[in-house]
């Protein structure tokens, strides 16, 4: 089967730097790329970045699906024994502005948090 770019990879330009970053949370890979390497990737040409296969950005889709299922099953096995994680999310506003985000219609303006709100959160915990 031909290799394809991983559906778990995110490729984005670093503002005002001339560099790009590619990240794959499934493999845990993150790499800086030049403009030329990024354009080749965007155009589907893997020759510009030979580390694509090794780092998990260019994959056999069936292998990637197996890897995803294994990672999910591993997560299910350890989630009950790992420490509890609590997230404080005072607003749905986000400053990342990802092009693929489905929450783009949320209002991103918000007032600064008061000490009272933060203290109340920790008191609740």
N, C-alpha and C. Protein backbone atom coordinates (compact mmCIF):
# COMPACT_ATOMS: atom_id res chain seq x y z
N UNK A 1 0.84 -1.18 0.00
CA UNK A 1 0.00 0.00 0.00
C UNK A 1 0.90 1.25 0.00
N UNK A 2 0.53 2.26 -0.77
CA UNK A 2 1.36 3.48 -0.80
C UNK A 2 1.29 4.25 0.52
N UNK A 3 2.38 4.91 0.82
CA UNK A 3 2.43 5.72 2.04
C UNK A 3 1.65 7.01 1.84
N UNK A 4 1.04 7.47 2.94
CA UNK A 4 0.27 8.72 2.92
C UNK A 4 0.67 9.55 4.13
N UNK A 5 0.42 10.84 4.03
CA UNK A 5 0.70 11.69 5.17
C UNK A 5 -0.27 11.36 6.30
N UNK A 6 0.26 11.26 7.49
CA UNK A 6 -0.53 10.88 8.66
C UNK A 6 -1.66 11.86 8.90
N UNK A 7 -2.82 11.33 9.19
CA UNK A 7 -3.96 12.20 9.50
C UNK A 7 -3.83 12.80 10.89
N UNK A 8 -2.84 12.36 11.65
CA UNK A 8 -2.60 12.90 12.99
C UNK A 8 -1.57 14.02 12.99
N UNK A 9 -0.96 14.29 11.85
CA UNK A 9 0.06 15.32 11.78
C UNK A 9 -0.55 16.69 11.56
N UNK A 10 0.09 17.68 12.15
CA UNK A 10 -0.30 19.08 11.98
C UNK A 10 0.94 19.82 11.48
N UNK A 11 0.77 20.53 10.38
CA UNK A 11 1.85 21.31 9.79
C UNK A 11 1.44 22.77 9.80
N UNK A 12 2.26 23.61 10.41
CA UNK A 12 1.91 25.03 10.49
C UNK A 12 3.16 25.89 10.47
N UNK A 13 2.98 27.09 9.97
CA UNK A 13 4.10 28.03 9.91
C UNK A 13 4.27 28.73 11.25
N UNK A 14 5.52 28.95 11.62
CA UNK A 14 5.82 29.71 12.83
C UNK A 14 5.86 31.18 12.40
N UNK A 15 4.98 31.99 12.94
CA UNK A 15 4.89 33.38 12.49
C UNK A 15 6.23 34.12 12.56
N UNK A 16 6.49 34.86 11.53
CA UNK A 16 7.64 35.76 11.43
C UNK A 16 8.99 35.06 11.61
N UNK A 17 9.07 33.78 11.22
CA UNK A 17 10.34 33.08 11.41
C UNK A 17 10.88 32.47 10.13
N UNK A 18 10.02 32.26 9.15
CA UNK A 18 10.46 31.55 7.95
C UNK A 18 10.56 30.05 8.15
N UNK A 19 10.22 29.57 9.34
CA UNK A 19 10.25 28.14 9.63
C UNK A 19 8.84 27.61 9.81
N UNK A 20 8.72 26.32 9.69
CA UNK A 20 7.47 25.61 9.90
C UNK A 20 7.71 24.55 10.96
N UNK A 21 6.63 24.09 11.57
CA UNK A 21 6.71 23.00 12.53
C UNK A 21 5.70 21.94 12.10
N UNK A 22 6.12 20.69 12.20
CA UNK A 22 5.22 19.56 11.96
C UNK A 22 5.20 18.75 13.25
N UNK A 23 4.00 18.39 13.69
CA UNK A 23 3.81 17.68 14.95
C UNK A 23 2.89 16.49 14.70
N UNK A 24 3.21 15.38 15.33
CA UNK A 24 2.34 14.22 15.29
C UNK A 24 2.17 13.70 16.71
N UNK A 25 1.05 14.03 17.36
CA UNK A 25 0.84 13.59 18.74
C UNK A 25 0.80 12.06 18.89
N UNK A 26 0.40 11.36 17.85
CA UNK A 26 0.32 9.90 17.95
C UNK A 26 1.71 9.29 18.11
N UNK A 27 2.68 9.81 17.37
CA UNK A 27 4.04 9.27 17.45
C UNK A 27 4.91 10.02 18.45
N UNK A 28 4.43 11.20 18.87
CA UNK A 28 5.23 12.02 19.78
C UNK A 28 6.33 12.79 19.06
N UNK A 29 6.20 12.93 17.76
CA UNK A 29 7.23 13.61 16.97
C UNK A 29 6.89 15.08 16.78
N UNK A 30 7.92 15.89 16.74
CA UNK A 30 7.80 17.31 16.41
C UNK A 30 9.10 17.74 15.77
N UNK A 31 9.01 18.42 14.63
CA UNK A 31 10.21 18.82 13.92
C UNK A 31 10.04 20.20 13.31
N UNK A 32 11.14 20.94 13.27
CA UNK A 32 11.19 22.21 12.57
C UNK A 32 11.55 21.94 11.12
N UNK A 33 10.90 22.67 10.22
CA UNK A 33 11.15 22.50 8.79
C UNK A 33 11.42 23.86 8.16
N UNK A 34 12.15 23.83 7.07
CA UNK A 34 12.36 25.05 6.29
C UNK A 34 11.11 25.30 5.44
N UNK A 35 11.04 26.47 4.87
CA UNK A 35 9.93 26.81 3.97
C UNK A 35 9.86 25.82 2.81
N UNK A 36 11.02 25.49 2.24
CA UNK A 36 11.07 24.57 1.11
C UNK A 36 10.57 23.18 1.50
N UNK A 37 11.01 22.67 2.65
CA UNK A 37 10.56 21.35 3.11
C UNK A 37 9.05 21.35 3.34
N UNK A 38 8.54 22.41 3.97
CA UNK A 38 7.10 22.49 4.25
C UNK A 38 6.29 22.53 2.97
N UNK A 39 6.74 23.28 1.99
CA UNK A 39 6.01 23.36 0.72
C UNK A 39 5.99 22.01 0.01
N UNK A 40 7.10 21.29 0.07
CA UNK A 40 7.12 19.95 -0.54
C UNK A 40 6.13 19.03 0.17
N UNK A 41 6.07 19.12 1.48
CA UNK A 41 5.12 18.30 2.23
C UNK A 41 3.69 18.68 1.85
N UNK A 42 3.41 19.98 1.82
CA UNK A 42 2.07 20.44 1.46
C UNK A 42 1.67 20.00 0.05
N UNK A 43 2.67 19.88 -0.83
CA UNK A 43 2.41 19.45 -2.20
C UNK A 43 2.45 17.93 -2.35
N UNK A 44 2.64 17.21 -1.25
CA UNK A 44 2.65 15.75 -1.29
C UNK A 44 3.95 15.14 -1.77
N UNK A 45 5.04 15.90 -1.70
CA UNK A 45 6.34 15.43 -2.15
C UNK A 45 7.21 15.13 -0.93
N UNK A 46 7.36 13.86 -0.54
CA UNK A 46 8.13 13.52 0.66
C UNK A 46 9.64 13.63 0.49
N UNK A 47 10.12 13.89 -0.73
CA UNK A 47 11.57 13.92 -0.94
C UNK A 47 12.24 15.08 -0.21
N UNK A 48 11.48 16.09 0.15
CA UNK A 48 12.06 17.25 0.80
C UNK A 48 12.40 17.03 2.26
N UNK A 49 11.89 15.98 2.85
CA UNK A 49 12.13 15.74 4.27
C UNK A 49 12.22 14.24 4.50
N UNK A 50 13.41 13.65 4.39
CA UNK A 50 13.55 12.20 4.49
C UNK A 50 13.13 11.62 5.83
N UNK A 51 13.04 12.43 6.87
CA UNK A 51 12.66 11.91 8.19
C UNK A 51 11.16 11.63 8.28
N UNK A 52 10.40 11.91 7.23
CA UNK A 52 8.94 11.77 7.31
C UNK A 52 8.49 10.37 7.71
N UNK A 53 9.07 9.35 7.13
CA UNK A 53 8.68 7.97 7.46
C UNK A 53 9.17 7.61 8.85
N UNK A 54 10.43 7.89 9.12
CA UNK A 54 11.04 7.55 10.40
C UNK A 54 10.31 8.21 11.57
N UNK A 55 9.85 9.43 11.40
CA UNK A 55 9.22 10.19 12.49
C UNK A 55 7.69 10.01 12.52
N UNK A 56 7.12 9.25 11.58
CA UNK A 56 5.70 8.94 11.62
C UNK A 56 4.79 9.94 10.94
N UNK A 57 5.34 10.78 10.06
CA UNK A 57 4.51 11.74 9.33
C UNK A 57 4.00 11.15 8.02
N UNK A 58 4.74 10.22 7.47
CA UNK A 58 4.37 9.52 6.25
C UNK A 58 4.18 8.06 6.63
N UNK A 59 2.97 7.53 6.45
CA UNK A 59 2.62 6.23 7.02
C UNK A 59 1.81 5.37 6.07
N UNK A 60 1.79 4.10 6.37
CA UNK A 60 0.83 3.18 5.78
C UNK A 60 -0.44 3.37 6.61
N UNK A 61 -1.56 3.77 5.99
CA UNK A 61 -2.78 4.05 6.77
C UNK A 61 -3.23 2.90 7.66
N UNK A 62 -3.07 1.67 7.20
CA UNK A 62 -3.49 0.51 8.02
C UNK A 62 -2.59 0.40 9.26
N UNK A 63 -1.28 0.61 9.08
CA UNK A 63 -0.37 0.57 10.23
C UNK A 63 -0.69 1.69 11.21
N UNK A 64 -1.00 2.86 10.67
CA UNK A 64 -1.34 3.99 11.54
C UNK A 64 -2.61 3.71 12.34
N UNK A 65 -3.59 3.08 11.72
CA UNK A 65 -4.83 2.75 12.42
C UNK A 65 -4.56 1.76 13.55
N UNK A 66 -3.70 0.78 13.29
CA UNK A 66 -3.33 -0.18 14.34
C UNK A 66 -2.61 0.53 15.49
N UNK A 67 -1.72 1.43 15.14
CA UNK A 67 -0.98 2.19 16.16
C UNK A 67 -1.93 3.04 17.01
N UNK A 68 -2.91 3.66 16.35
CA UNK A 68 -3.88 4.47 17.08
C UNK A 68 -4.70 3.60 18.03
N UNK A 69 -5.18 2.47 17.56
CA UNK A 69 -5.97 1.58 18.42
C UNK A 69 -5.15 1.09 19.61
N UNK A 70 -3.88 0.75 19.38
CA UNK A 70 -3.03 0.30 20.48
C UNK A 70 -2.82 1.43 21.48
N UNK A 71 -2.57 2.64 21.00
CA UNK A 71 -2.38 3.79 21.90
C UNK A 71 -3.64 4.03 22.72
N UNK A 72 -4.81 3.89 22.09
CA UNK A 72 -6.05 4.10 22.83
C UNK A 72 -6.27 3.01 23.88
N UNK A 73 -5.99 1.78 23.52
CA UNK A 73 -6.14 0.70 24.49
C UNK A 73 -5.15 0.85 25.65
N UNK A 74 -3.93 1.29 25.33
CA UNK A 74 -2.95 1.55 26.39
C UNK A 74 -3.45 2.66 27.32
N UNK A 75 -4.04 3.69 26.73
CA UNK A 75 -4.61 4.78 27.53
C UNK A 75 -5.70 4.26 28.46
N UNK A 76 -6.58 3.42 27.93
CA UNK A 76 -7.66 2.87 28.76
C UNK A 76 -7.11 2.04 29.92
N UNK A 77 -6.02 1.32 29.67
CA UNK A 77 -5.42 0.49 30.71
C UNK A 77 -4.83 1.32 31.85
N UNK A 78 -4.25 2.48 31.54
CA UNK A 78 -3.56 3.24 32.58
C UNK A 78 -4.37 4.39 33.17
N UNK A 79 -5.47 4.76 32.54
CA UNK A 79 -6.17 5.96 33.01
C UNK A 79 -6.71 5.83 34.43
N UNK A 80 -7.06 4.63 34.85
CA UNK A 80 -7.61 4.47 36.19
C UNK A 80 -6.53 4.41 37.27
N UNK A 81 -5.29 4.20 36.86
CA UNK A 81 -4.22 4.13 37.85
C UNK A 81 -3.33 5.37 37.86
N UNK A 82 -3.50 6.23 36.86
CA UNK A 82 -2.70 7.46 36.79
C UNK A 82 -3.30 8.50 37.73
N UNK A 83 -2.52 9.51 38.03
CA UNK A 83 -3.03 10.57 38.88
C UNK A 83 -4.14 11.33 38.17
N UNK A 84 -5.01 11.89 38.94
CA UNK A 84 -6.14 12.65 38.43
C UNK A 84 -5.65 13.97 37.85
N UNK A 85 -6.18 14.33 36.69
CA UNK A 85 -5.83 15.60 36.07
C UNK A 85 -7.07 16.49 36.04
N UNK A 86 -6.90 17.69 36.49
CA UNK A 86 -8.00 18.65 36.50
C UNK A 86 -7.57 19.86 35.69
N UNK A 87 -8.45 20.32 34.83
CA UNK A 87 -8.16 21.48 33.99
C UNK A 87 -9.06 22.64 34.38
N UNK A 88 -8.48 23.80 34.48
CA UNK A 88 -9.22 25.02 34.76
C UNK A 88 -9.39 25.74 33.43
N UNK A 89 -10.62 25.77 32.93
CA UNK A 89 -10.91 26.37 31.63
C UNK A 89 -11.94 27.47 31.84
N UNK A 90 -11.49 28.69 32.05
CA UNK A 90 -12.42 29.77 32.37
C UNK A 90 -13.17 30.33 31.17
N UNK A 91 -12.76 29.98 29.95
CA UNK A 91 -13.42 30.49 28.75
C UNK A 91 -13.18 29.52 27.60
N UNK A 92 -14.06 29.57 26.62
CA UNK A 92 -13.85 28.77 25.42
C UNK A 92 -12.99 29.52 24.40
N UNK A 93 -12.62 30.75 24.71
CA UNK A 93 -11.78 31.53 23.81
C UNK A 93 -10.43 30.87 23.66
N UNK A 94 -9.87 30.94 22.48
CA UNK A 94 -8.58 30.32 22.19
C UNK A 94 -7.78 31.26 21.31
N UNK A 95 -6.50 31.37 21.57
CA UNK A 95 -5.68 32.25 20.76
C UNK A 95 -4.88 31.52 19.68
N UNK A 96 -5.15 30.24 19.46
CA UNK A 96 -4.38 29.50 18.47
C UNK A 96 -4.87 29.74 17.04
N UNK A 97 -6.16 29.96 16.84
CA UNK A 97 -6.75 30.24 15.51
C UNK A 97 -6.40 29.14 14.49
N UNK A 98 -6.54 27.89 14.88
CA UNK A 98 -6.24 26.78 13.98
C UNK A 98 -7.25 26.76 12.83
N UNK A 99 -6.76 26.55 11.64
CA UNK A 99 -7.63 26.58 10.46
C UNK A 99 -8.66 25.45 10.46
N UNK A 100 -8.39 24.36 11.16
CA UNK A 100 -9.28 23.20 11.16
C UNK A 100 -10.27 23.20 12.33
N UNK A 101 -10.21 24.22 13.19
CA UNK A 101 -11.00 24.21 14.42
C UNK A 101 -12.49 24.39 14.14
N UNK A 102 -13.29 23.57 14.78
CA UNK A 102 -14.73 23.64 14.64
C UNK A 102 -15.35 24.61 15.64
N UNK A 103 -14.55 25.20 16.51
CA UNK A 103 -15.08 26.11 17.53
C UNK A 103 -14.77 27.57 17.20
N UNK A 104 -14.57 27.86 15.94
CA UNK A 104 -14.18 29.20 15.52
C UNK A 104 -15.20 30.28 15.83
N UNK A 105 -16.45 29.90 16.06
CA UNK A 105 -17.49 30.90 16.31
C UNK A 105 -17.57 31.36 17.75
N UNK A 106 -16.79 30.77 18.65
CA UNK A 106 -16.81 31.20 20.04
C UNK A 106 -16.20 32.60 20.17
N UNK A 107 -16.77 33.38 21.03
CA UNK A 107 -16.24 34.71 21.31
C UNK A 107 -14.92 34.55 22.05
N UNK A 108 -13.86 35.16 21.52
CA UNK A 108 -12.54 35.00 22.13
C UNK A 108 -12.19 36.14 23.07
N UNK A 109 -13.09 37.09 23.23
CA UNK A 109 -12.81 38.18 24.17
C UNK A 109 -13.24 37.75 25.56
N UNK A 110 -12.45 38.08 26.53
CA UNK A 110 -12.82 37.75 27.90
C UNK A 110 -12.10 38.71 28.84
N UNK A 111 -12.73 38.92 29.97
CA UNK A 111 -12.14 39.79 30.99
C UNK A 111 -11.06 39.02 31.73
N UNK A 112 -10.06 39.71 32.24
CA UNK A 112 -9.03 39.03 33.04
C UNK A 112 -9.66 38.36 34.26
N UNK A 113 -9.08 37.25 34.67
CA UNK A 113 -9.58 36.56 35.85
C UNK A 113 -9.25 37.34 37.11
N UNK A 114 -10.19 37.35 37.99
CA UNK A 114 -9.94 38.00 39.27
C UNK A 114 -9.28 37.00 40.22
N UNK A 115 -8.60 37.52 41.21
CA UNK A 115 -8.00 36.64 42.22
C UNK A 115 -9.07 35.83 42.93
N UNK A 116 -10.25 36.42 43.09
CA UNK A 116 -11.33 35.73 43.79
C UNK A 116 -11.77 34.47 43.04
N UNK A 117 -11.84 34.55 41.71
CA UNK A 117 -12.25 33.39 40.91
C UNK A 117 -11.20 32.28 41.01
N UNK A 118 -9.94 32.64 40.88
CA UNK A 118 -8.87 31.65 40.96
C UNK A 118 -8.83 31.04 42.36
N UNK A 119 -8.97 31.86 43.39
CA UNK A 119 -8.97 31.36 44.76
C UNK A 119 -10.16 30.42 45.00
N UNK A 120 -11.31 30.76 44.43
CA UNK A 120 -12.50 29.92 44.59
C UNK A 120 -12.29 28.55 43.94
N UNK A 121 -11.63 28.53 42.78
CA UNK A 121 -11.34 27.27 42.12
C UNK A 121 -10.47 26.38 43.00
N UNK A 122 -9.40 26.94 43.54
CA UNK A 122 -8.51 26.13 44.40
C UNK A 122 -9.18 25.75 45.71
N UNK A 123 -10.03 26.60 46.21
CA UNK A 123 -10.77 26.26 47.44
C UNK A 123 -11.71 25.08 47.17
N UNK A 124 -12.31 25.08 45.99
CA UNK A 124 -13.21 23.99 45.62
C UNK A 124 -12.45 22.66 45.58
N UNK A 125 -11.25 22.70 45.00
CA UNK A 125 -10.47 21.47 44.93
C UNK A 125 -10.13 20.96 46.31
